[in-house]
Tab-separated table of C-alpha atoms and ligand atoms in Angstrom:
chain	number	residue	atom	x	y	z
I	3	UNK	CA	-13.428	10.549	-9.383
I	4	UNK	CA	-14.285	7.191	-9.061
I	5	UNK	CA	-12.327	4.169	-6.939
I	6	UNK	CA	-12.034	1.309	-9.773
I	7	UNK	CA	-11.122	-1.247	-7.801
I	8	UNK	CA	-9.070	-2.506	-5.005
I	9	UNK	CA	-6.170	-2.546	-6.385
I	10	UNK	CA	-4.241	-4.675	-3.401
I	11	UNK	CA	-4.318	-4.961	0.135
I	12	UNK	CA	-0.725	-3.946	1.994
I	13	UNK	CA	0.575	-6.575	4.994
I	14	UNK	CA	3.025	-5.310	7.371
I	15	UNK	CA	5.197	-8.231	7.865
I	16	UNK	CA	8.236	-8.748	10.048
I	17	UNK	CA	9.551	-11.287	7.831
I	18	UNK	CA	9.009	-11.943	4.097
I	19	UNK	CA	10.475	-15.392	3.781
I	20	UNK	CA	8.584	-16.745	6.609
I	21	UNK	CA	5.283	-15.441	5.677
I	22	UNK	CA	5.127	-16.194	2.213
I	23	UNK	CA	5.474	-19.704	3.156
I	24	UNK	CA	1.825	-19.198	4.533
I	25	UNK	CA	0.708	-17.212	1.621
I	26	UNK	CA	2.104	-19.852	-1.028
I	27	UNK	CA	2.082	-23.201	1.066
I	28	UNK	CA	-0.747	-22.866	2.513
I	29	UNK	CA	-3.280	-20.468	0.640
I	30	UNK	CA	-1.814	-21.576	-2.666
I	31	UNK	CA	-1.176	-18.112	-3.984
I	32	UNK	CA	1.417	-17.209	-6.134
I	33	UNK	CA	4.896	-14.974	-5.774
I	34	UNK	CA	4.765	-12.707	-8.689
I	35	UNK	CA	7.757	-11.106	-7.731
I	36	UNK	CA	9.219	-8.818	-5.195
I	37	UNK	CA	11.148	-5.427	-5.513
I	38	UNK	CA	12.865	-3.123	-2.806
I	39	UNK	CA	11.292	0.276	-2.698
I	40	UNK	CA	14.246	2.162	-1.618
I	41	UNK	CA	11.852	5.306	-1.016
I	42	UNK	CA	9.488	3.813	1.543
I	43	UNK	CA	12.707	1.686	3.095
I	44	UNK	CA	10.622	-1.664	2.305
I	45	UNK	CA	10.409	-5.049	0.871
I	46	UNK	CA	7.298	-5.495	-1.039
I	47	UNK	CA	6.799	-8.827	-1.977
I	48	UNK	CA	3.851	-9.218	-4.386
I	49	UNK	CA	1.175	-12.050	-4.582
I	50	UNK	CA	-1.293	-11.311	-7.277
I	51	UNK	CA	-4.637	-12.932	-6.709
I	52	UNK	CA	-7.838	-12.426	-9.649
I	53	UNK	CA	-7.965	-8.371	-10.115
I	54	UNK	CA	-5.976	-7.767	-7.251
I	55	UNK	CA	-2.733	-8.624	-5.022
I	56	UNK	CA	-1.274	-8.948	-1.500
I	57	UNK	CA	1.228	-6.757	-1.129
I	58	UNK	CA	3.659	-7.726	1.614
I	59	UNK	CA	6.289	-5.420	3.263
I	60	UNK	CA	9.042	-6.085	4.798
I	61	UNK	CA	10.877	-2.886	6.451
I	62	UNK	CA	14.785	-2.721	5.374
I	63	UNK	CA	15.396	-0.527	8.171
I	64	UNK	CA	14.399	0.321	11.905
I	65	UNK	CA	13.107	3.656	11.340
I	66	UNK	CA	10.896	3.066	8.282
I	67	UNK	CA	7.551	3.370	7.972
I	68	UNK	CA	6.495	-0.399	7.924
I	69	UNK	CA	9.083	-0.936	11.051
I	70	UNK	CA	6.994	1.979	13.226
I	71	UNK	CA	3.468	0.415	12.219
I	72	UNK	CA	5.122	-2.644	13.526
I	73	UNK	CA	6.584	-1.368	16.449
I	74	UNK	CA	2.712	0.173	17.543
I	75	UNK	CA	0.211	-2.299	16.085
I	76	UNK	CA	2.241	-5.640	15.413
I	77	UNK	CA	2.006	-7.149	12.409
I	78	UNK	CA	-1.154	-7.387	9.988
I	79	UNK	CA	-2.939	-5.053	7.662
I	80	UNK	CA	-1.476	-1.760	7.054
I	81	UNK	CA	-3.097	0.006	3.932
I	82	UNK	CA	-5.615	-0.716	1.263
I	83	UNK	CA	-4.989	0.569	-2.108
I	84	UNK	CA	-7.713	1.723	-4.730
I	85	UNK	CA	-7.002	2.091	-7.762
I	86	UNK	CA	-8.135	5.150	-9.817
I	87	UNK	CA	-7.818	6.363	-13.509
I	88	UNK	CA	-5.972	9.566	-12.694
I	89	UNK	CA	-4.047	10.081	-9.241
I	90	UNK	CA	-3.987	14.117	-9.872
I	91	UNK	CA	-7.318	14.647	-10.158
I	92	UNK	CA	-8.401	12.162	-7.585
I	93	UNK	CA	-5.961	14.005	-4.863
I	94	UNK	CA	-8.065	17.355	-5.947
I	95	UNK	CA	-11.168	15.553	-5.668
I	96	UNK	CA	-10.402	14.006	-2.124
I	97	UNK	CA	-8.972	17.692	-0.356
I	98	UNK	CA	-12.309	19.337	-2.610
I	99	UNK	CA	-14.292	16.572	-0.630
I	100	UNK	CA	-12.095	18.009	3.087
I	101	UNK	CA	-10.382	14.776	3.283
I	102	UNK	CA	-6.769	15.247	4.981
I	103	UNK	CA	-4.180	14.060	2.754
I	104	UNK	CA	-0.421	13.013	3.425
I	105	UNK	CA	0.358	13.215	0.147
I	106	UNK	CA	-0.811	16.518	-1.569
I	107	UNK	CA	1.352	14.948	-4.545
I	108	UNK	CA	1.699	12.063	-5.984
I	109	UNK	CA	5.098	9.918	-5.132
I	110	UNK	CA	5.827	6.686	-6.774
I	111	UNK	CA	5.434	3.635	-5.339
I	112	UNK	CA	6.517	-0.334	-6.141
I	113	UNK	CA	5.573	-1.636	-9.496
I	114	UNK	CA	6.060	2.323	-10.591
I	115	UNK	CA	2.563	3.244	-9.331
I	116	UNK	CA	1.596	6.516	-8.581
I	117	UNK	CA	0.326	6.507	-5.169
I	118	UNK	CA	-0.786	8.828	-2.684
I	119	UNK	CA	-1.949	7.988	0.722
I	120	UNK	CA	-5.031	9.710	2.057
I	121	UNK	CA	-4.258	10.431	6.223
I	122	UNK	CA	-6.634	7.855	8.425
I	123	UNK	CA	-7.957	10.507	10.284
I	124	UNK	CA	-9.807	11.632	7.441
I	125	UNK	CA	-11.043	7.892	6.033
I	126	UNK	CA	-12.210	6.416	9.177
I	127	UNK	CA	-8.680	4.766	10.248
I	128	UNK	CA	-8.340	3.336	7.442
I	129	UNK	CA	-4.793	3.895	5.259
I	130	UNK	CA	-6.109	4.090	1.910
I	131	UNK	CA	-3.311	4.609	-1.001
I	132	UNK	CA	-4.326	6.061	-4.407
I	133	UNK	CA	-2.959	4.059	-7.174
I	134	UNK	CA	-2.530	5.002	-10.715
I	135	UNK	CA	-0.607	2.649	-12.968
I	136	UNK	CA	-1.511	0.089	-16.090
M	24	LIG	ZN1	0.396	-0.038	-1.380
């Protein structure tokens, strides 16, 4: 297994409206869309820049994921996502390597990825998500 590239960074925000302005005002990027990932109880809005995007999330409710990162770290970066060729394999080859995972299958993710995170603890507090998609 091989990472192939970063395939975006993921932004906790506490709200989407307000920080895009920064995002597209000010750093000139550009909205590519959003999409509600009922799922993971977020907003993603997504900002695609070169080979990769900013992923912004929004939680849609208090007890969601993006609402508890909040809640203990405050806004800011919450994941990094890598894209690789096949997300099965590269889950075997991560717990074959003794890396924790959270998810020991894949789930899907916005855009109809599929993702799987790999648990901090095991990648240097870093929340890297696995992402397979076209
Ligand atoms: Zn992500």
């Amino acid at each position: 297994m091989k990472a192939l590239k970063v395939d975006h960074i993921g932004i906790a925000v506490k709200n989407l409206d307000e920080t895009l302005k920064f995002y597209t005002e000010v750093l000139g990027l550009e909205l590519g869309g959003t999409e509600l990932v009922e799922d993971q109880k977020v907003k993603v809005a997504f900002l695609p820049l070169g080979d990769t995007e900013v992923e912004l999330l929004e939680s849609t409710s208090p007890d969601g994921p993006i609402a508890k990162y909040i809640e203990k770290n405050g806004e800011g970066i919450q994941h990094i996502a890598f894209k690789v060729d096949n997300i099965e394999e590269a889950i075997k080859h991560m717990e074959d390597k003794g890396m924790r995972m959270i998810d020991q299958e894949p789930r899907y993710g916005a855009g109809g990825a599929k993702i799987a995170f790999v648990h901090p603890k095991s990648s240097h507090r870093v929340l890297v998500e696995l992402s397979e998609r076209d």
